[in-house]
JSON list of C-alpha atoms in Angstrom, two decimals:
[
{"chain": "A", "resi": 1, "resn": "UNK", "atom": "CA", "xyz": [48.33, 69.77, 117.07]},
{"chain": "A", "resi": 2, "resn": "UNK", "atom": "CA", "xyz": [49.13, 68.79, 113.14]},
{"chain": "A", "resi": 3, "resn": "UNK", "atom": "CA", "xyz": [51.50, 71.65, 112.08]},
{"chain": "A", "resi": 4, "resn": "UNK", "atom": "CA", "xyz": [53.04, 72.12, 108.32]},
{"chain": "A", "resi": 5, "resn": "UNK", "atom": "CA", "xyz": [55.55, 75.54, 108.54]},
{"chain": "A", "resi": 6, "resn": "UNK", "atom": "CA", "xyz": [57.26, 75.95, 105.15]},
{"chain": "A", "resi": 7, "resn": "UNK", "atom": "CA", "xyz": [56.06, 72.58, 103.37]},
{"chain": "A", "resi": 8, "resn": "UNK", "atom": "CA", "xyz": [56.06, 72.40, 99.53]},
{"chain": "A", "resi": 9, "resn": "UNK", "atom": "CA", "xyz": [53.39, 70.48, 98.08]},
{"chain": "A", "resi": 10, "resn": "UNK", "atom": "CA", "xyz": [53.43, 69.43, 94.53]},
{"chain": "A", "resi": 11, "resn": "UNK", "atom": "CA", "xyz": [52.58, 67.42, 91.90]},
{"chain": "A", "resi": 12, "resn": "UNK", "atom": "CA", "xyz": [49.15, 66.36, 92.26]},
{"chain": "A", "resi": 13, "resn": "UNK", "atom": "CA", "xyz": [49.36, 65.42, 95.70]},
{"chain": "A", "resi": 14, "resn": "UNK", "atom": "CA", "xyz": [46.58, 64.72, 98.03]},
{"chain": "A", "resi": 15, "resn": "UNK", "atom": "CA", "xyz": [46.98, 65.74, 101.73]},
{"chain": "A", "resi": 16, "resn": "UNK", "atom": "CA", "xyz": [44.40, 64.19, 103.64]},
{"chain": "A", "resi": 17, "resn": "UNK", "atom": "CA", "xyz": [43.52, 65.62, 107.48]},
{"chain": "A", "resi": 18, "resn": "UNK", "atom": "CA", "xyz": [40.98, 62.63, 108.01]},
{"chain": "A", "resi": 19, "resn": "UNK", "atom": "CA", "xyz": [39.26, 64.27, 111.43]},
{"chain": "A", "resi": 20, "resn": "UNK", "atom": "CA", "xyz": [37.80, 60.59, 112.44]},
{"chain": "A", "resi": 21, "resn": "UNK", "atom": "CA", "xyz": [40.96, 58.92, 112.36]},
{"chain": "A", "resi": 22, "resn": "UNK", "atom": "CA", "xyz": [42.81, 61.35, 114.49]},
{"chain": "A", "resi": 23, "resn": "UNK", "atom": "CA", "xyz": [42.70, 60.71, 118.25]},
{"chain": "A", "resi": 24, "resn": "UNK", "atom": "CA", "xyz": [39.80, 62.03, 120.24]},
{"chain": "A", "resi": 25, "resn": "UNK", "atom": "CA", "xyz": [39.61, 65.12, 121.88]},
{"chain": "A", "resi": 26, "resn": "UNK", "atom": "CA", "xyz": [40.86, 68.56, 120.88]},
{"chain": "A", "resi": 27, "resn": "UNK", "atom": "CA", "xyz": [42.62, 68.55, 117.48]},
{"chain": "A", "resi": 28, "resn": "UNK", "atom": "CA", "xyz": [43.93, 71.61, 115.86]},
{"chain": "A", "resi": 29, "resn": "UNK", "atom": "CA", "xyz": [45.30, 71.61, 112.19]},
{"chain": "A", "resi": 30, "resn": "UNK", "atom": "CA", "xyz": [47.58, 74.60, 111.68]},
{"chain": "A", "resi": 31, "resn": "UNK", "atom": "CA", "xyz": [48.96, 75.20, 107.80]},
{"chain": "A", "resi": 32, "resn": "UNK", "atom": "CA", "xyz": [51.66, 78.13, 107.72]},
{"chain": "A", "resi": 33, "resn": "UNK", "atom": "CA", "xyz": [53.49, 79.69, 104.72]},
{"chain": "A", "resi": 34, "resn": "UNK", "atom": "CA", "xyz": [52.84, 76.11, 102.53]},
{"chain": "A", "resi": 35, "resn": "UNK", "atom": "CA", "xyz": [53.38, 76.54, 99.10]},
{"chain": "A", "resi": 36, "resn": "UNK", "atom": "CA", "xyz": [51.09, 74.03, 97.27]},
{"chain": "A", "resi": 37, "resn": "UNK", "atom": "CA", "xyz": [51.00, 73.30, 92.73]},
{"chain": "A", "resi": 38, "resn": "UNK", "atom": "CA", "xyz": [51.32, 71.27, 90.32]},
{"chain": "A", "resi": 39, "resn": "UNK", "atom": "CA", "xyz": [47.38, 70.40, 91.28]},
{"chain": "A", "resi": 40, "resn": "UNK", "atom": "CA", "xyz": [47.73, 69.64, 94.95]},
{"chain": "A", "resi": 41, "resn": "UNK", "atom": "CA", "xyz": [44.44, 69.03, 96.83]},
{"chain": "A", "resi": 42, "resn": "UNK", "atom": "CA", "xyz": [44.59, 69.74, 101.19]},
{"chain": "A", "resi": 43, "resn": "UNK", "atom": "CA", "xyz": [41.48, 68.13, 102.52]},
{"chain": "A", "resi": 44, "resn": "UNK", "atom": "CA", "xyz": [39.62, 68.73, 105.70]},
{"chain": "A", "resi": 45, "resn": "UNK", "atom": "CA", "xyz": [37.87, 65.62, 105.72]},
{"chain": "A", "resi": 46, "resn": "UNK", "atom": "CA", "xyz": [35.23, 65.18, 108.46]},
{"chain": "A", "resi": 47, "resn": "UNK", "atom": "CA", "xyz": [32.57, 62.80, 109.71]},
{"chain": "A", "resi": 48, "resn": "UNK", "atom": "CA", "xyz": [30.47, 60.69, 107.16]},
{"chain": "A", "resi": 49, "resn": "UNK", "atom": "CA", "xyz": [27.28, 60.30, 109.52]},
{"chain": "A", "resi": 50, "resn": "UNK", "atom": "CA", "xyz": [27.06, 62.21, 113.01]},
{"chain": "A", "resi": 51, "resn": "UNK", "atom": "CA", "xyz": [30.58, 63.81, 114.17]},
{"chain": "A", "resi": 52, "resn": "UNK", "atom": "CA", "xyz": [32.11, 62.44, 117.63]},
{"chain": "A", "resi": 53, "resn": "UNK", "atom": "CA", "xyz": [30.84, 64.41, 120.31]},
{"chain": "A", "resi": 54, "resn": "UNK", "atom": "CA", "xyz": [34.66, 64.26, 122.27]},
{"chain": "A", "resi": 55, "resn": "UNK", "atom": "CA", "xyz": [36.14, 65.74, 119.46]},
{"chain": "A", "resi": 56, "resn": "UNK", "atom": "CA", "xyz": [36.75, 69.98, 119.45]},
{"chain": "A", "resi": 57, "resn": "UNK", "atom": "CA", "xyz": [38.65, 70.94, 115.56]},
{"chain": "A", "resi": 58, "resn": "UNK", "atom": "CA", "xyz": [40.37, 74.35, 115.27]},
{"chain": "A", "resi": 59, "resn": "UNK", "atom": "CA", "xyz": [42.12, 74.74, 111.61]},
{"chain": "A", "resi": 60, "resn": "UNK", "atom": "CA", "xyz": [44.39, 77.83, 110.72]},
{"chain": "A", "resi": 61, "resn": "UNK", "atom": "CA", "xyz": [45.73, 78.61, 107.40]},
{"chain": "A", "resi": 62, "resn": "UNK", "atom": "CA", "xyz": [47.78, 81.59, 107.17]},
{"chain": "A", "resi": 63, "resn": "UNK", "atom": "CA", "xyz": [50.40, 82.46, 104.00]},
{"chain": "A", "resi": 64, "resn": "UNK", "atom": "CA", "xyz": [49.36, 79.60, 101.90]},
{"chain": "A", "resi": 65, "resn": "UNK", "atom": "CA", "xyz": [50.50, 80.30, 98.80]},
{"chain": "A", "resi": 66, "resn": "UNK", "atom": "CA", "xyz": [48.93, 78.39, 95.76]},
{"chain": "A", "resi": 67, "resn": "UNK", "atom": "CA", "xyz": [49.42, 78.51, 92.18]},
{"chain": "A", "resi": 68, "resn": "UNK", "atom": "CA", "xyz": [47.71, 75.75, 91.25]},
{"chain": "A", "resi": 69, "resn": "UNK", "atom": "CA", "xyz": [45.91, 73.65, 93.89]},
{"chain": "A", "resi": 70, "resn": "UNK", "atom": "CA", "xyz": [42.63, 73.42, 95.94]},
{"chain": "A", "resi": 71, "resn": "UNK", "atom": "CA", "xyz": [41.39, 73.63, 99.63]},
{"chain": "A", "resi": 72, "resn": "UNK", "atom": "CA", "xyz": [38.78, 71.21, 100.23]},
{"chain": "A", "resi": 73, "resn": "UNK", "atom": "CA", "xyz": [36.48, 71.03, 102.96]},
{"chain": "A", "resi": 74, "resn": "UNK", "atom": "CA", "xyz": [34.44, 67.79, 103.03]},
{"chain": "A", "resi": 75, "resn": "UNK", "atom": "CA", "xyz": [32.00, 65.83, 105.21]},
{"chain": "A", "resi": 76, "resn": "UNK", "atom": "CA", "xyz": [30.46, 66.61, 109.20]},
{"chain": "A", "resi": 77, "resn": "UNK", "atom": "CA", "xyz": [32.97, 68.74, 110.82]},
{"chain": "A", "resi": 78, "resn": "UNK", "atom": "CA", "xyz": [32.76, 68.56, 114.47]},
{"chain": "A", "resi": 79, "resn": "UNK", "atom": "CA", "xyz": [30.69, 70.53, 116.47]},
{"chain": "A", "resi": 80, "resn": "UNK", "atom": "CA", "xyz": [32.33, 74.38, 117.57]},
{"chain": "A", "resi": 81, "resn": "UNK", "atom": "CA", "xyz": [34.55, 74.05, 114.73]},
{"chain": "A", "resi": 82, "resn": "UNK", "atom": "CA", "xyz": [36.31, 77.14, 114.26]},
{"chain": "A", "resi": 83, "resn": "UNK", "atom": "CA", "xyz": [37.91, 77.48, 110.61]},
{"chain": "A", "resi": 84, "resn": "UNK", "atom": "CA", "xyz": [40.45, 80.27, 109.42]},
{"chain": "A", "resi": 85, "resn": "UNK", "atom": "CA", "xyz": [41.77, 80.89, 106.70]},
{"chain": "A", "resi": 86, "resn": "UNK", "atom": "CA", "xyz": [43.95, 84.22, 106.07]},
{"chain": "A", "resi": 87, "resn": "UNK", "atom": "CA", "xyz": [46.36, 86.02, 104.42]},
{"chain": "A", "resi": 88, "resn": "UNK", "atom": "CA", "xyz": [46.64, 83.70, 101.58]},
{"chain": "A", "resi": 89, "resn": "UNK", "atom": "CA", "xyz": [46.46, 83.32, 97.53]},
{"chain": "A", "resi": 90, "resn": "UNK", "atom": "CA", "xyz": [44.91, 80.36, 96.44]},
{"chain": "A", "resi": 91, "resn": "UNK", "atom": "CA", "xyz": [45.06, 79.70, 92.72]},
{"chain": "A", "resi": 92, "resn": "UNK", "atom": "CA", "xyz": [43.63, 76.80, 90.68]},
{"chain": "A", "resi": 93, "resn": "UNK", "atom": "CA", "xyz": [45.21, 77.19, 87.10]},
{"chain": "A", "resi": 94, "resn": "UNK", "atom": "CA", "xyz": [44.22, 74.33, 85.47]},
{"chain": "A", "resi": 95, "resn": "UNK", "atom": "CA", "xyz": [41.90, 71.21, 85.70]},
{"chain": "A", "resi": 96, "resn": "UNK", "atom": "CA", "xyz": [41.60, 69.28, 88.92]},
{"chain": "A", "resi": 97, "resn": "UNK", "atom": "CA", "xyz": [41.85, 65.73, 89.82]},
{"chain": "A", "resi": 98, "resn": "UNK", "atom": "CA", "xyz": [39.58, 65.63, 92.97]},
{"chain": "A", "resi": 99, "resn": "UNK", "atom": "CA", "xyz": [41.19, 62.09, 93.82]},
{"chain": "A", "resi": 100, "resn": "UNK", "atom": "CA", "xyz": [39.26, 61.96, 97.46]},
{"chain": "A", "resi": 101, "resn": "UNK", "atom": "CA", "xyz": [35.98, 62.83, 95.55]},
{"chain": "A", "resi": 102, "resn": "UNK", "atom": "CA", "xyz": [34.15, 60.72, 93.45]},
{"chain": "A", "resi": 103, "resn": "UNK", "atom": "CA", "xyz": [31.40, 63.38, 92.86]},
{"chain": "A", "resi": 104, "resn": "UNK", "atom": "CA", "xyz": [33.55, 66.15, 92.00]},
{"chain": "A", "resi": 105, "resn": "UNK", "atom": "CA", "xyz": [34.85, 66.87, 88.68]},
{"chain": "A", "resi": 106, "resn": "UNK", "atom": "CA", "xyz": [38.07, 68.01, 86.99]},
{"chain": "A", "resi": 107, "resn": "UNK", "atom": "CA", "xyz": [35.78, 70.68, 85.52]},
{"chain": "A", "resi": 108, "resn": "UNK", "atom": "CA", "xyz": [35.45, 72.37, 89.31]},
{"chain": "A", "resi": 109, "resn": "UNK", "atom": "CA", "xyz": [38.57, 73.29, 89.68]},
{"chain": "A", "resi": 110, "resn": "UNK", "atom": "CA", "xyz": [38.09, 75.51, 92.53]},
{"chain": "A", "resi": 111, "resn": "UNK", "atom": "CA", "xyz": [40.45, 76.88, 95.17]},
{"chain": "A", "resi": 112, "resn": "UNK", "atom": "CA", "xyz": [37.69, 76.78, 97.87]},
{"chain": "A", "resi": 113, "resn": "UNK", "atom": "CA", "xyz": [35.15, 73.85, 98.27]},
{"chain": "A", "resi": 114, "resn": "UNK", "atom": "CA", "xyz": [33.01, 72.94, 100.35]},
{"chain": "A", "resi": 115, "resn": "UNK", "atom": "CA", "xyz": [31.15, 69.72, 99.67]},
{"chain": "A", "resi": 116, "resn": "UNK", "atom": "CA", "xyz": [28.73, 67.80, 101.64]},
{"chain": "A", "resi": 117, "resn": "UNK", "atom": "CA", "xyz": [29.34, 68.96, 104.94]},
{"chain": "A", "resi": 118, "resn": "UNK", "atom": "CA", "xyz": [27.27, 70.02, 107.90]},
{"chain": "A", "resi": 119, "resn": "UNK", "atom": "CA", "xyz": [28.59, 72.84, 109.79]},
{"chain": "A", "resi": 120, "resn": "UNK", "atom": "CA", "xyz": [27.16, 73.10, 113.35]},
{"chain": "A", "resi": 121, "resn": "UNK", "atom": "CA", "xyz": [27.90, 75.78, 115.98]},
{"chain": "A", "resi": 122, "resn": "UNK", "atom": "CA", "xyz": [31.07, 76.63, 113.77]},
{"chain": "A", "resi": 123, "resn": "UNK", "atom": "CA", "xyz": [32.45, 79.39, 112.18]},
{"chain": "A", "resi": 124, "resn": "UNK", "atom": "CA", "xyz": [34.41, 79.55, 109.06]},
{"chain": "A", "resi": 125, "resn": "UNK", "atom": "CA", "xyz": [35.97, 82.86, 108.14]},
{"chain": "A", "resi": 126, "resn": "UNK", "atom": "CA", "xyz": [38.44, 83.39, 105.57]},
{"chain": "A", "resi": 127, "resn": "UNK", "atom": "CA", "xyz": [40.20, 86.90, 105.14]},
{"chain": "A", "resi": 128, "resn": "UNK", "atom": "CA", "xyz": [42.90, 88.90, 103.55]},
{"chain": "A", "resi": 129, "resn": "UNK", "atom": "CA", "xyz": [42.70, 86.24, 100.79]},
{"chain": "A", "resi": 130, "resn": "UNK", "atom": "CA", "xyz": [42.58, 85.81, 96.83]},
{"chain": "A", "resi": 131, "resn": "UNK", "atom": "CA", "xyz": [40.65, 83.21, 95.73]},
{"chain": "A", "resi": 132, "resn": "UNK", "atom": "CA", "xyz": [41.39, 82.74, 91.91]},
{"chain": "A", "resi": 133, "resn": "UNK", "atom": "CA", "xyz": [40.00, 80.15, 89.14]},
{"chain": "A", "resi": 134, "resn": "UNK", "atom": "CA", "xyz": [41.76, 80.49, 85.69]},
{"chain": "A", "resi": 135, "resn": "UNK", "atom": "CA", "xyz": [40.45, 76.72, 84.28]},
{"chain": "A", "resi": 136, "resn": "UNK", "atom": "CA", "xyz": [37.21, 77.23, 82.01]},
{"chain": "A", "resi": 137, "resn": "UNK", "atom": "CA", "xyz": [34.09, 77.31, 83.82]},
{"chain": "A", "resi": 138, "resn": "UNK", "atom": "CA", "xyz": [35.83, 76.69, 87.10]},
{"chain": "A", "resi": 139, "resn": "UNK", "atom": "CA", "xyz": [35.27, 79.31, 90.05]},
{"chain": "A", "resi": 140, "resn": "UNK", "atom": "CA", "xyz": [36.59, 80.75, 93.28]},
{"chain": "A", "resi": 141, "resn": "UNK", "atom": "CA", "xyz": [34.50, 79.09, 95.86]},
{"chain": "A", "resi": 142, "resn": "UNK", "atom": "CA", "xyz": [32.47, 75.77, 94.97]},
{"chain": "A", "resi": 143, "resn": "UNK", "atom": "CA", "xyz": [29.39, 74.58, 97.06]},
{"chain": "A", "resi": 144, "resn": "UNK", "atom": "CA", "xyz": [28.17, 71.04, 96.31]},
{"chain": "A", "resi": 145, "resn": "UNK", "atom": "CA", "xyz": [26.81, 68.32, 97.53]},
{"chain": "A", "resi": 146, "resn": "UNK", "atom": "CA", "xyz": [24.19, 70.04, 99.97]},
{"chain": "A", "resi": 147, "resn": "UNK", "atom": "CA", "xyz": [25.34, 72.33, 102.65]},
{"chain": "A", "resi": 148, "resn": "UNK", "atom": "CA", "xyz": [24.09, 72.71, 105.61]},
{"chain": "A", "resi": 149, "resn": "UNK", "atom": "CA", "xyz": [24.87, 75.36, 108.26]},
{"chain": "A", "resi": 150, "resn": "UNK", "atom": "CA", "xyz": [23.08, 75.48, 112.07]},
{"chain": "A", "resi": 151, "resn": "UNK", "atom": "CA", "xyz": [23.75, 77.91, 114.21]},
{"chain": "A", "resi": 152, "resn": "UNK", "atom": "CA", "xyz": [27.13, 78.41, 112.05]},
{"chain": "A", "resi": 153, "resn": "UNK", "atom": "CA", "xyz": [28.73, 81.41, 110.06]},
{"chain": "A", "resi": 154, "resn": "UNK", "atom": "CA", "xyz": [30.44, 80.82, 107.06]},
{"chain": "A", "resi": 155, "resn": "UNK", "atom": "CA", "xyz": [32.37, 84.58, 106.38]},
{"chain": "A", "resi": 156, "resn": "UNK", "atom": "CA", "xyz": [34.41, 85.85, 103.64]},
{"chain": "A", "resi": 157, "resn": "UNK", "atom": "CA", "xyz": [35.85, 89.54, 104.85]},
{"chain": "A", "resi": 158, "resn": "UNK", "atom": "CA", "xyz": [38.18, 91.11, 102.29]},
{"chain": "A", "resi": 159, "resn": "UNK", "atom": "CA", "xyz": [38.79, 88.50, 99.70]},
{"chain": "A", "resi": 160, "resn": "UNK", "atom": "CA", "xyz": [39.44, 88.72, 96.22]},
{"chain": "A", "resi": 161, "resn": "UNK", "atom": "CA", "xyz": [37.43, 86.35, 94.16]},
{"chain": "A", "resi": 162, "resn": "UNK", "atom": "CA", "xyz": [38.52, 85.93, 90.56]},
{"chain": "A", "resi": 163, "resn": "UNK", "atom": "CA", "xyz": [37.21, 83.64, 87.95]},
{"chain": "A", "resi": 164, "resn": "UNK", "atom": "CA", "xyz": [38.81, 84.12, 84.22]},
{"chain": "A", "resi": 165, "resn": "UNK", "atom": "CA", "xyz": [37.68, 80.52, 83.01]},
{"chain": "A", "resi": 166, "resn": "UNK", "atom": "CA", "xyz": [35.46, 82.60, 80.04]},
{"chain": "A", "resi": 167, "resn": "UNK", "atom": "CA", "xyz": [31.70, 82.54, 79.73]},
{"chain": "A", "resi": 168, "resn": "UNK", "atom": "CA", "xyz": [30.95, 79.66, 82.03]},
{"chain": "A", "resi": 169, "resn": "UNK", "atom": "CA", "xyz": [33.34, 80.79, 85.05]},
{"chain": "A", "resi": 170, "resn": "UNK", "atom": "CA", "xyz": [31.93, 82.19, 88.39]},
{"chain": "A", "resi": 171, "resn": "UNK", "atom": "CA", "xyz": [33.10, 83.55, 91.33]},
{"chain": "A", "resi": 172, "resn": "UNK", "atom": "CA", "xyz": [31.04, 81.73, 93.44]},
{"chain": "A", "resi": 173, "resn": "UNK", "atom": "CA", "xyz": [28.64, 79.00, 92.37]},
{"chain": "A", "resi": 174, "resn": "UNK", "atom": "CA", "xyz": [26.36, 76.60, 94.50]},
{"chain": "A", "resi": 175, "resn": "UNK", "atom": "CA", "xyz": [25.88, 73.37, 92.23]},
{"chain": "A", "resi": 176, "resn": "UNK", "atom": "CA", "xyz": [22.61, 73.37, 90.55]},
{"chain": "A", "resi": 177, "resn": "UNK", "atom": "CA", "xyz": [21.96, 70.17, 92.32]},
{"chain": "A", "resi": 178, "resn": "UNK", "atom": "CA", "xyz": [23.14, 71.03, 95.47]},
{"chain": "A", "resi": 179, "resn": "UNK", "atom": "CA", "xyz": [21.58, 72.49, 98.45]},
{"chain": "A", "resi": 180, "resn": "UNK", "atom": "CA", "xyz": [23.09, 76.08, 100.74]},
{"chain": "A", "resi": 181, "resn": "UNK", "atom": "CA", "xyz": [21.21, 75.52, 103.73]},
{"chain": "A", "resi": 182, "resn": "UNK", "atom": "CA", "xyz": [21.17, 78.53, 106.44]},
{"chain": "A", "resi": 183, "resn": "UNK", "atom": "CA", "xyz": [18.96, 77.16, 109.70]},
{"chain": "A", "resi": 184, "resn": "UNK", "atom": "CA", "xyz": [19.00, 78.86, 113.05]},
{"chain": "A", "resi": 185, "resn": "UNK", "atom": "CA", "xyz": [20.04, 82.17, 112.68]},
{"chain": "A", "resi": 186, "resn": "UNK", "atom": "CA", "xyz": [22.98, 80.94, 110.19]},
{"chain": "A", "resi": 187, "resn": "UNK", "atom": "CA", "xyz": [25.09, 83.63, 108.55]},
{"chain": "A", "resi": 188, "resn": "UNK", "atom": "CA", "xyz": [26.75, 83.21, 104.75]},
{"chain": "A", "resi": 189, "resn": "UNK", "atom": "CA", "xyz": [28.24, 86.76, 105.02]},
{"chain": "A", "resi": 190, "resn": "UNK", "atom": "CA", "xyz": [30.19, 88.35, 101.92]},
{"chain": "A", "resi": 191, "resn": "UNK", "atom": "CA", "xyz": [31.58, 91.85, 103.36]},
{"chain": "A", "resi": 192, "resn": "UNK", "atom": "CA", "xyz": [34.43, 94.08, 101.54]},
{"chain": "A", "resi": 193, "resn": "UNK", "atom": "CA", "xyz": [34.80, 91.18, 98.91]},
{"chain": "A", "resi": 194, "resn": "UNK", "atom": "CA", "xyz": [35.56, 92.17, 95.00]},
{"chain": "A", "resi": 195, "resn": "UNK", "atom": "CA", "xyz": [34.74, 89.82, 92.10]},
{"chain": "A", "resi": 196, "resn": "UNK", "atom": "CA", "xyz": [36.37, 89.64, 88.92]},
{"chain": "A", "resi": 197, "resn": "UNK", "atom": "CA", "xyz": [34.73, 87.45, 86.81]},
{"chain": "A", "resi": 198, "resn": "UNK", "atom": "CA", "xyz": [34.72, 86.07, 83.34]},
{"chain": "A", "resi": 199, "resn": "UNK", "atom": "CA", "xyz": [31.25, 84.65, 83.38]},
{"chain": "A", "resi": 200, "resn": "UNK", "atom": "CA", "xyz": [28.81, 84.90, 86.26]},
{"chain": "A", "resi": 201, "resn": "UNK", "atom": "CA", "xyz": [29.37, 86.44, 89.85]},
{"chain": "A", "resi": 202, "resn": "UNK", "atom": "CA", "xyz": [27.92, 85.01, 93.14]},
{"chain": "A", "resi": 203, "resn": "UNK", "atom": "CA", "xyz": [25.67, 81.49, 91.62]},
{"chain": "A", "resi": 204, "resn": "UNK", "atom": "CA", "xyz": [23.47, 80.35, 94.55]},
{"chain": "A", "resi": 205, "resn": "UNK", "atom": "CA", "xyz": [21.97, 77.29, 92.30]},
{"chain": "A", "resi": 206, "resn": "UNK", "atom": "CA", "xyz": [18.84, 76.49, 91.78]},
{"chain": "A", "resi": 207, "resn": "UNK", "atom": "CA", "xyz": [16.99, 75.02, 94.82]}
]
């Protein structure tokens, strides 16, 4: 178990949970009451070709409270991965430097991302949560890099998704060349969510 209770993270920071490099077998990544700004970045960083099949991932974020960073998911999480995030307010105030990610943007600047990762038999729910982009044309959740969910759920139950980066803001967008894939009875499911949003709402992209 990888436990931070009560840690500050600040000025531009990355943390990195790099899933291959942990050892094998069941690993379980537990964030509680953080405080992350000043343009922190936590990463879930997964596999770049197929995931280990030894390795079981369980992350929990509860009472993360961020006034300026962003949760990034990125790369093949491990089969039965089972992802939530809760109670929480995730900001993203200003421009981004995605240090771990060359093909992101400062322009992003997104408290949610997900980018380039396959999701397979996993579930990732997040709840209870604001989700908030102030930085022009930034928004709450970011999808890039192609997506792909089998036999997965990705769920957002009772979240707050704001986006007051003017015209070009959105509280959801999937990259215009990027791919949301949903393949074996997947499930993107937005339930008892409300937008507020400078620009556009929910973007799903163009392909």
């Amino acid at each position: 178990t990888v436990l931070m209770d009560g840690v500050h993270i600040t000025n531009g920071v990355a943390v990195v949970f790099d899933v291959p490099a942990m050892i094998p077998g069941a690993l379980r990544i537990e964030l509680r009451n953080c405080v992350c700004d000043g343009g922190a970045q936590m990463y879930v960083q997964g596999y770049s070709g197929e995931p280990a099949s030894d390795r079981s991932l369980e992350v929990r974020v509860s009472g993360l409270s961020g006034s300026y960073c962003s949760l990034v998911f990125v790369h093949n999480l491990p089969a039965h991965t089972n992802v939530t995030v809760r109670d929480s307010t995730i900001v993203t105030a200003g421009p981004m430097r995605y240090s771990q990610l060359s093909g992101l943007t400062d322009a992003v600047a997104s408290p949610l991302v997900l980018y380039a990762t396959s999701l397979l038999r996993t579930q990732l729910r997040v709840s209870n949560t604001v989700l908030r982009s102030s930085h022009p044309g930034g928004s709450a959740v970011y999808v890039g890099g192609d997506v792909d969910l089998l036999w997965s759920a990705v769920v957002l139950d009772g979240v707050s998704l704001e986006a007051s980066g003017g015209p070009t803001a959105s509280a959801m967008r999937v990259a215009s060349s990027s791919r949301l894939s949903l393949r074996s009875h997947s499930v993107f499911s937005v339930t008892n969510v409300s937008v507020v949003s400078s620009g556009g709402g929910i973007e799903l992209g163009e392909r």
